[in-house]
PDB file of C-alpha atoms in Angstrom:
ATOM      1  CA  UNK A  22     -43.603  38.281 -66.239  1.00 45.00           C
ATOM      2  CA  UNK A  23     -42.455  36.717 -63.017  1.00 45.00           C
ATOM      3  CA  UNK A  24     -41.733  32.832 -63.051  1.00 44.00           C
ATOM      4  CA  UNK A  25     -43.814  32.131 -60.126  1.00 52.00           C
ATOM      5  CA  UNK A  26     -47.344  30.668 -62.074  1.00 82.00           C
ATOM      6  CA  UNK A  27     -47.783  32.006 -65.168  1.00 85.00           C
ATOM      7  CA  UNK A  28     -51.102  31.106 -65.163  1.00 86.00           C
ATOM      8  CA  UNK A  29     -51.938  33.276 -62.295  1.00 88.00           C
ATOM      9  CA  UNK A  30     -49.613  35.848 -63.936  1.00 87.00           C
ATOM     10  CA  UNK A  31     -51.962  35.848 -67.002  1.00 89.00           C
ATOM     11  CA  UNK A  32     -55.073  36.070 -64.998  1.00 90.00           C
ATOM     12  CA  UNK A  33     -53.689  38.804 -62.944  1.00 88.00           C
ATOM     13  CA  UNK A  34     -52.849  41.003 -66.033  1.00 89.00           C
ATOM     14  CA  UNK A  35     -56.412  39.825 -68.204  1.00 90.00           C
ATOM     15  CA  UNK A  36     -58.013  40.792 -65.114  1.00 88.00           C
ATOM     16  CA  UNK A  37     -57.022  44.104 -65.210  1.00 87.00           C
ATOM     17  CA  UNK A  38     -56.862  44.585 -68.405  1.00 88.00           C
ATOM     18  CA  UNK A  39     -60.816  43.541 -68.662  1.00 87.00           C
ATOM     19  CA  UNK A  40     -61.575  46.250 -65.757  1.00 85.00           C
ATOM     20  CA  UNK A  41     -59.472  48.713 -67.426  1.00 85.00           C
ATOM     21  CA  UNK A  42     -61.256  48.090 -71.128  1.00 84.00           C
ATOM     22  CA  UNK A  43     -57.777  47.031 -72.466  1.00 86.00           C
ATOM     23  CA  UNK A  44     -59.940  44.164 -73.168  1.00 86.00           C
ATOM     24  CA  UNK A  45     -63.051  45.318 -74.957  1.00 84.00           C
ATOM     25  CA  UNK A  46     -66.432  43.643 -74.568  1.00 84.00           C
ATOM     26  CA  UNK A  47     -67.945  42.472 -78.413  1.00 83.00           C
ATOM     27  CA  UNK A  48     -64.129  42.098 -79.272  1.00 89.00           C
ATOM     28  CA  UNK A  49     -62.732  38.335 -80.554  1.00 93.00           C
ATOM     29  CA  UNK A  50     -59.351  37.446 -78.535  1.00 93.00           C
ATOM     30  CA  UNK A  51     -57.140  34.760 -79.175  1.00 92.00           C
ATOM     31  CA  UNK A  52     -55.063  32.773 -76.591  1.00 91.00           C
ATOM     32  CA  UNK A  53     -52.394  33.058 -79.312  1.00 91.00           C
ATOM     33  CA  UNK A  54     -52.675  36.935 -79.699  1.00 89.00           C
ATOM     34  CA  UNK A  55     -52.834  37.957 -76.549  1.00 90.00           C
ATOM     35  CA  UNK A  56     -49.891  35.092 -75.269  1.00 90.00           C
ATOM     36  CA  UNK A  57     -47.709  37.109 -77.796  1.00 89.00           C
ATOM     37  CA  UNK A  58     -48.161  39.969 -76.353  1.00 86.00           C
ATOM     38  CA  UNK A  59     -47.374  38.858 -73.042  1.00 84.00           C
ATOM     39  CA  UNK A  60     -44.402  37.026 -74.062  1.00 86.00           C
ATOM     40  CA  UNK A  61     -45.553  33.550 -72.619  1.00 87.00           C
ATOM     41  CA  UNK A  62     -46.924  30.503 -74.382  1.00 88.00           C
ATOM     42  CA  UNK A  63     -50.358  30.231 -75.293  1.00 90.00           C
ATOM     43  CA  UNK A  64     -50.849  27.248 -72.489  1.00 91.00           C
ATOM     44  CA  UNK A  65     -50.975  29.637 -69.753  1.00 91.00           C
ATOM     45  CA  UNK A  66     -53.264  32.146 -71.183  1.00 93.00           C
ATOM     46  CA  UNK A  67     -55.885  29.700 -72.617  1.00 92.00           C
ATOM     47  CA  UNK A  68     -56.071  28.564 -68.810  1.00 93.00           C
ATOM     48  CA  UNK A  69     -56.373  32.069 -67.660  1.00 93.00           C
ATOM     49  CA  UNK A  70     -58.688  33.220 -70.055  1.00 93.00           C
ATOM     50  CA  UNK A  71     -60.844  29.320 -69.381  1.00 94.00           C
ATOM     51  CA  UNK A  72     -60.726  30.423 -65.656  1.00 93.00           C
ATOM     52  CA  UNK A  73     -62.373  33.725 -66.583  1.00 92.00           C
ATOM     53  CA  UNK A  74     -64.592  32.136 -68.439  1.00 93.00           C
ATOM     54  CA  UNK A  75     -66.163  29.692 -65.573  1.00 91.00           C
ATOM     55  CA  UNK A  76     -66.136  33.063 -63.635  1.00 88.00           C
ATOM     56  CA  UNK A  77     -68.469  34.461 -65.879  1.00 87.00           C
ATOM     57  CA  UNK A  78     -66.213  36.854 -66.826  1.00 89.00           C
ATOM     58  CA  UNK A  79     -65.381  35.913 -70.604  1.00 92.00           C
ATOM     59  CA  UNK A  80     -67.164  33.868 -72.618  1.00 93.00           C
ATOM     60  CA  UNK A  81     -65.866  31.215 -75.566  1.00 93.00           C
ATOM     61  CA  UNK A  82     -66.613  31.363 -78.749  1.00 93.00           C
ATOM     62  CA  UNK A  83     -66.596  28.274 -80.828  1.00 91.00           C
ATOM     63  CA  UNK A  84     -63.543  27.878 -83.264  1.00 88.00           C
ATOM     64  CA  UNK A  85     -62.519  31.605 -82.459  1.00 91.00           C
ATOM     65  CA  UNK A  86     -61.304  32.854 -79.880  1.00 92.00           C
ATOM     66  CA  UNK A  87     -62.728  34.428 -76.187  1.00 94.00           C
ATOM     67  CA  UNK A  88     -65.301  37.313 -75.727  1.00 92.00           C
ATOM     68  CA  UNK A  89     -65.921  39.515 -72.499  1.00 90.00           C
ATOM     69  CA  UNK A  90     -69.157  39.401 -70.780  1.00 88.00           C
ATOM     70  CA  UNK A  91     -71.213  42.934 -71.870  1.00 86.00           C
ATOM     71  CA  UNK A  92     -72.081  44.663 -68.314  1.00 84.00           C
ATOM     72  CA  UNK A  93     -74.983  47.219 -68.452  1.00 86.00           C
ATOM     73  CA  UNK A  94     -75.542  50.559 -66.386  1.00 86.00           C
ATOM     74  CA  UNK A  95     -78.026  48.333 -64.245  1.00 90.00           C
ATOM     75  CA  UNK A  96     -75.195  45.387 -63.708  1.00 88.00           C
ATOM     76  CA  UNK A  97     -72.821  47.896 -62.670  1.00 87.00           C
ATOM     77  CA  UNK A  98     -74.959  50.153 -60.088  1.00 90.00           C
ATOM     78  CA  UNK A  99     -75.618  46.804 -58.537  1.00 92.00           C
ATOM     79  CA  UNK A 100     -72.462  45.790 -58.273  1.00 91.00           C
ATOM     80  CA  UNK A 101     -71.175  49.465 -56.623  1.00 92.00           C
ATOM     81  CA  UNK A 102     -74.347  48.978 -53.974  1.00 95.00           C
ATOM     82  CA  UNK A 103     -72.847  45.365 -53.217  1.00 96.00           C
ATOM     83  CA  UNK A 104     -69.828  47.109 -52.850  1.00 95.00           C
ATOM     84  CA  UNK A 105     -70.979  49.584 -50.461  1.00 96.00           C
ATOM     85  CA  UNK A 106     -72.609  47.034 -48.409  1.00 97.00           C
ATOM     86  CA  UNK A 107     -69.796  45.131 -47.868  1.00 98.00           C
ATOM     87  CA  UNK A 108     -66.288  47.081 -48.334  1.00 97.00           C
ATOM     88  CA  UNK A 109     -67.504  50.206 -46.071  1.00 98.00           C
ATOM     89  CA  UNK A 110     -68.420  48.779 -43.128  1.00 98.00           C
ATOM     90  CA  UNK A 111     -65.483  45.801 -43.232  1.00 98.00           C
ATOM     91  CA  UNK A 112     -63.372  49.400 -43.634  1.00 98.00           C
ATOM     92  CA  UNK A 113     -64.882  50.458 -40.327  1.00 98.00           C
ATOM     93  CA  UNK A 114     -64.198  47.244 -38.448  1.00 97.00           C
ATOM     94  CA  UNK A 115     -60.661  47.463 -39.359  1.00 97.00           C
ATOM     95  CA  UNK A 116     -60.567  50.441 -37.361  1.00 96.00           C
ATOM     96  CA  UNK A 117     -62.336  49.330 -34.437  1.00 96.00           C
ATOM     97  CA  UNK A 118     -59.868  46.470 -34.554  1.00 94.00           C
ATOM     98  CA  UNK A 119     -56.791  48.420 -34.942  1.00 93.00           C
ATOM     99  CA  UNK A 120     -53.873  47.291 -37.791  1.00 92.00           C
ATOM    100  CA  UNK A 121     -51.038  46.874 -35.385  1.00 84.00           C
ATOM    101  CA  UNK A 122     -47.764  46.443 -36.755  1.00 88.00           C
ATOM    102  CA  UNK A 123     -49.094  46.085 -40.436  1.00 93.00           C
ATOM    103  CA  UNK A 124     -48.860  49.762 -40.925  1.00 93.00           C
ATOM    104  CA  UNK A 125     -45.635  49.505 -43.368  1.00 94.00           C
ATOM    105  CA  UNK A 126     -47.056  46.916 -45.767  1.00 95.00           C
ATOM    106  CA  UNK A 127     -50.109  49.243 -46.943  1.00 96.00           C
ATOM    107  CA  UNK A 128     -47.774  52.192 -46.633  1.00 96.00           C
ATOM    108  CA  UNK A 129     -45.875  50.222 -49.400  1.00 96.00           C
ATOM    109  CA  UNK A 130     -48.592  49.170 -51.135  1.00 96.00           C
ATOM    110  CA  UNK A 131     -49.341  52.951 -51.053  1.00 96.00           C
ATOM    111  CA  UNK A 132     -46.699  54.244 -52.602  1.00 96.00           C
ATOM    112  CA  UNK A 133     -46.545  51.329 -55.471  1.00 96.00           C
ATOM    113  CA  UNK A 134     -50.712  53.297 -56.480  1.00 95.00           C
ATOM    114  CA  UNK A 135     -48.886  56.497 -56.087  1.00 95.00           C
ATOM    115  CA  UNK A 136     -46.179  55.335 -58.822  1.00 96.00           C
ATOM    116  CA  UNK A 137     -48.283  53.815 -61.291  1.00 93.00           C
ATOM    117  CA  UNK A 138     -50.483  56.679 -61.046  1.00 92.00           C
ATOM    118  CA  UNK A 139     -47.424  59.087 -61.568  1.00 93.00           C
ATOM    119  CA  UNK A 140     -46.407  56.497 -64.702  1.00 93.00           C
ATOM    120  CA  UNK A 141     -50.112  56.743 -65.924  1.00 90.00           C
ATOM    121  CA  UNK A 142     -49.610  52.911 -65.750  1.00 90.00           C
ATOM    122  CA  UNK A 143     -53.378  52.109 -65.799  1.00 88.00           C
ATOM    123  CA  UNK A 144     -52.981  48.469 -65.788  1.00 87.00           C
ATOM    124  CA  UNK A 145     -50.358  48.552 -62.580  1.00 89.00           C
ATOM    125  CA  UNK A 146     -52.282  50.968 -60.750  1.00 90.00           C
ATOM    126  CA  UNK A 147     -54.959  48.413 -60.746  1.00 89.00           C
ATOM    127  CA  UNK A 148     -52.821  45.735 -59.761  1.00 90.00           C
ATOM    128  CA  UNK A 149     -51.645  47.723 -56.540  1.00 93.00           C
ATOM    129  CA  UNK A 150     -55.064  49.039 -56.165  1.00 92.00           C
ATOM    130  CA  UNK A 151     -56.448  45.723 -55.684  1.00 93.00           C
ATOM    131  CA  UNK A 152     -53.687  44.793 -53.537  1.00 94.00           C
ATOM    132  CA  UNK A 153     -54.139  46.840 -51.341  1.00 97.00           C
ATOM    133  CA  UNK A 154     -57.927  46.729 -51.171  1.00 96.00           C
ATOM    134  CA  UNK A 155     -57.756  42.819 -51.089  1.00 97.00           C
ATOM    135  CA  UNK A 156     -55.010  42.379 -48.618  1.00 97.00           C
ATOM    136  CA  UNK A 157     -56.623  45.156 -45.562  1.00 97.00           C
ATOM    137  CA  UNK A 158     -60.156  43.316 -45.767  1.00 97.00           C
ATOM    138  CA  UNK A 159     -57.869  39.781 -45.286  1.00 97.00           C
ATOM    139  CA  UNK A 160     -57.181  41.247 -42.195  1.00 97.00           C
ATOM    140  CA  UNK A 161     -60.338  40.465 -40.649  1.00 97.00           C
ATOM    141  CA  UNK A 162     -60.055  36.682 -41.168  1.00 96.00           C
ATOM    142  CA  UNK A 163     -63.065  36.081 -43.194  1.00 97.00           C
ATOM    143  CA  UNK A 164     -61.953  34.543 -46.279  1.00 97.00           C
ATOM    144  CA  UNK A 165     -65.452  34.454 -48.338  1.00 97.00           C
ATOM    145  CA  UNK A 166     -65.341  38.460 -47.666  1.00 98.00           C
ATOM    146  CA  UNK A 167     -62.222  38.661 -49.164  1.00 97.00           C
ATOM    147  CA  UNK A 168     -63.238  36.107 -52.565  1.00 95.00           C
ATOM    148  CA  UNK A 169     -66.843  37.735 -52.732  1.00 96.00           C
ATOM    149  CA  UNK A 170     -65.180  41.230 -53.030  1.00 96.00           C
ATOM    150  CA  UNK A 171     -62.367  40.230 -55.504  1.00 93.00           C
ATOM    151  CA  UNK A 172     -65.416  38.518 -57.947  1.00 91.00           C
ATOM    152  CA  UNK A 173     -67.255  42.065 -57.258  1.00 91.00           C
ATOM    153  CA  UNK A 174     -64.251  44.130 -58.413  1.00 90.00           C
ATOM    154  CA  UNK A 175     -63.102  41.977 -61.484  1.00 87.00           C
ATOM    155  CA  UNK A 176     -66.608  42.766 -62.693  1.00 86.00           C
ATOM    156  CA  UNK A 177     -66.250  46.575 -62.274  1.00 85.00           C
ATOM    157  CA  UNK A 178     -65.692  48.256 -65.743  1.00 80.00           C
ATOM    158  CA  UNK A 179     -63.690  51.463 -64.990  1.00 75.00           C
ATOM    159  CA  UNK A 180     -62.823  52.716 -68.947  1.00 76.00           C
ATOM    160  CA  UNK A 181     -62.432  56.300 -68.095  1.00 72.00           C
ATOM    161  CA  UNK A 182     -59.203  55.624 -65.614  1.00 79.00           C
ATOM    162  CA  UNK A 183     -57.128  55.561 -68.927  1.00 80.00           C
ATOM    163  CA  UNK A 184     -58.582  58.967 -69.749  1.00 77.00           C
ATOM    164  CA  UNK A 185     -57.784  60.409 -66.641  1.00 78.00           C
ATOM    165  CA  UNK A 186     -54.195  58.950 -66.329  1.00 80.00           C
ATOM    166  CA  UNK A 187     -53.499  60.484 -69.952  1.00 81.00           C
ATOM    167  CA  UNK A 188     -54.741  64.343 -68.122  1.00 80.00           C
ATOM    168  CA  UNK A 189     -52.553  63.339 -65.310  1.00 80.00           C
ATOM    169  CA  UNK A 190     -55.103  62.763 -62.651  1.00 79.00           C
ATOM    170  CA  UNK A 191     -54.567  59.612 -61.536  1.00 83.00           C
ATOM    171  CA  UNK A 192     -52.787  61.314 -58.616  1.00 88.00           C
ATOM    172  CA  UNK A 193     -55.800  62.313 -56.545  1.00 85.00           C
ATOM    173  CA  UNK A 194     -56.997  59.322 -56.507  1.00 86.00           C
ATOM    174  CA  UNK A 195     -53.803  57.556 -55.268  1.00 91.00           C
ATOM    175  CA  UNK A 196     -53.995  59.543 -52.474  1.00 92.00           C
ATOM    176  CA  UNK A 197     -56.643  58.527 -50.933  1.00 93.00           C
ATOM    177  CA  UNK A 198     -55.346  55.002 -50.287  1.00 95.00           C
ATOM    178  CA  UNK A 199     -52.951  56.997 -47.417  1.00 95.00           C
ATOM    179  CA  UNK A 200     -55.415  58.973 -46.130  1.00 96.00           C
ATOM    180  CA  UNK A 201     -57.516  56.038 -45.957  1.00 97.00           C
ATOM    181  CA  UNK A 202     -55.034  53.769 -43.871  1.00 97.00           C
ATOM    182  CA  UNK A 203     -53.944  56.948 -41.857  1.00 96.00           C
ATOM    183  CA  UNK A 204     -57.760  57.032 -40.692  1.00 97.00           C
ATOM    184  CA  UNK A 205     -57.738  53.449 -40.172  1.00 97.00           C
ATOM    185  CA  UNK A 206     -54.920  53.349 -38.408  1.00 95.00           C
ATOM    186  CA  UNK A 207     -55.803  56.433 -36.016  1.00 95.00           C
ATOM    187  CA  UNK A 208     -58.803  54.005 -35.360  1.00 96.00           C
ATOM    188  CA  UNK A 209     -61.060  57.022 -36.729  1.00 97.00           C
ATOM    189  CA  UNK A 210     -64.190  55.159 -37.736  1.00 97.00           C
ATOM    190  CA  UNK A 211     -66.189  58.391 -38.840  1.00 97.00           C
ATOM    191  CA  UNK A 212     -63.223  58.923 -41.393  1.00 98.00           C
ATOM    192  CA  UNK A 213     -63.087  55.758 -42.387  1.00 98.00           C
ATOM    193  CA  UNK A 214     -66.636  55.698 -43.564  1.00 98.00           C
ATOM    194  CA  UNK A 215     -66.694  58.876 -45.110  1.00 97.00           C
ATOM    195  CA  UNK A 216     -63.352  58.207 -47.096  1.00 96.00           C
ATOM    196  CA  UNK A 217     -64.073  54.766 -48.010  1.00 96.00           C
ATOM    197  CA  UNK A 218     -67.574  55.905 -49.336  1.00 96.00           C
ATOM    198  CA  UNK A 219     -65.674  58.765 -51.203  1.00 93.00           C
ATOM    199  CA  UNK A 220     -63.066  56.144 -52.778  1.00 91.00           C
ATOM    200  CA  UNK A 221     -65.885  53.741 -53.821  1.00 92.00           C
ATOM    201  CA  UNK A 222     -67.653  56.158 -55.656  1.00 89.00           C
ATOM    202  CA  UNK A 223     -64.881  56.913 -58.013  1.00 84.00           C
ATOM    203  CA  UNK A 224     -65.914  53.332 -59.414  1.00 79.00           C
ATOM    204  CA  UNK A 225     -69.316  54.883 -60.701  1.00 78.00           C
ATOM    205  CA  UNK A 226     -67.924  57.976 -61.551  1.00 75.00           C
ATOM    206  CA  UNK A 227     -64.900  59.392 -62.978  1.00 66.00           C
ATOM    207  CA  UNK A 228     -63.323  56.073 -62.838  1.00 65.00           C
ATOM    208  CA  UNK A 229     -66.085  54.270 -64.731  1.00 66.00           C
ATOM    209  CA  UNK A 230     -66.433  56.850 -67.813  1.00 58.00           C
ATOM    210  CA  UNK A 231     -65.474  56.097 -71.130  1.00 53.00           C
ATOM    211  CA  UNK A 232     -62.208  56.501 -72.803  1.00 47.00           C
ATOM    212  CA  UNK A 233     -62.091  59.425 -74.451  1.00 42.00           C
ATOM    213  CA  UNK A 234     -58.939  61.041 -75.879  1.00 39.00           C
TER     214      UNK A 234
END
């Protein structure tokens, strides 16, 4: 792990691995265990994991360890209408406004989906993914946008995407982030709608399935 905060190192990687299911709701976790495999102290994770906690995310359990909020189907087609409402048409701005001279960042951020997908690195490909995501609706300036879409996606439950990188198909779905920013950056707002709507959906598809071998 980087030495930049490894608190917000921890959170970054118990974030994902909560989306992902690498972190399984009704399961006990221990800062200890889960420190070890991380290779940090236990400090850092107990913060991380307190943090997810007062974000509803996790909750404590007395003398034992940390537990993950259960989600049902009704939590989660709420939260993939909230993200409709809010990611699509931010999507569309962008290309109204035009990306000028920020084309290379996402193409970067691009190609780091592309390789995780390609590694079937589950946990990395949602790392980029949110990245990317995160860092084109910062664009517009409106920092509660940005924080209320963050909380919406660290509350997404996408099991199956481990599933689907062990078939290989990860790929498919990587490429979309380029056709995406191509769109956006051709200032093509029909195709931004369309693909962003098309991307989202994976969330409450595919994406969201179990994981089966």
């Amino acid at each position: 792990m980087r030495r930049v905060s490894l608190r917000e190192q921890a959170l970054d990687v118990l974030r994902q691995a909560l989306v992902s299911g690498e972190i399984k709701p009704g399961d006990i976790y221990s800062a200890a265990a889960l420190a070890e495999r991380l290779g940090v102290s236990n400090s850092p994770v107990r913060e991380a994991m307190l943090t997810l906690v007062h974000e509803g995310l996790m909750e404590a359990v007395p003398n034992r360890g940390f537990r993950v909020v259960p989600l049902s189907d009704a939590d989660l087609d709420e939260i993939y209408q909230l993200r409709l409402l809010l990611e699509v048409p931010a999507m569309v701005q962008l290309a109204e406004r035009g990306i000028a001279g920020e084309r290379e960042r996402f193409e970067l951020l691009a190609q780091d989906i592309e390789q995780a997908a390609a590694d079937r690195d589950v946990i990395r490909f949602l790392e980029a993914d949110r990245a990317f995501h995160l860092e084109l609706l910062g664009l517009l300036g409106n920092a509660r946008l940005v924080s209320i879409v963050a909380n919406l996606r660290d509350q997404t439950r996408l099991y199956g995407l481990k599933a689907l990188a062990r078939q290989d198909k990860l790929g498919a779905s990587a490429a979309e982030h380029r056709q995406l920013l191509a769109a956006i950056d051709a200032g093509d707002a029909s195709a931004v709608d369309r693909l962003a709507r098309a991307h989202l959906e994976h969330t409450r598809s595919e994406w969201a399935g179990t994981d089966q071998q």
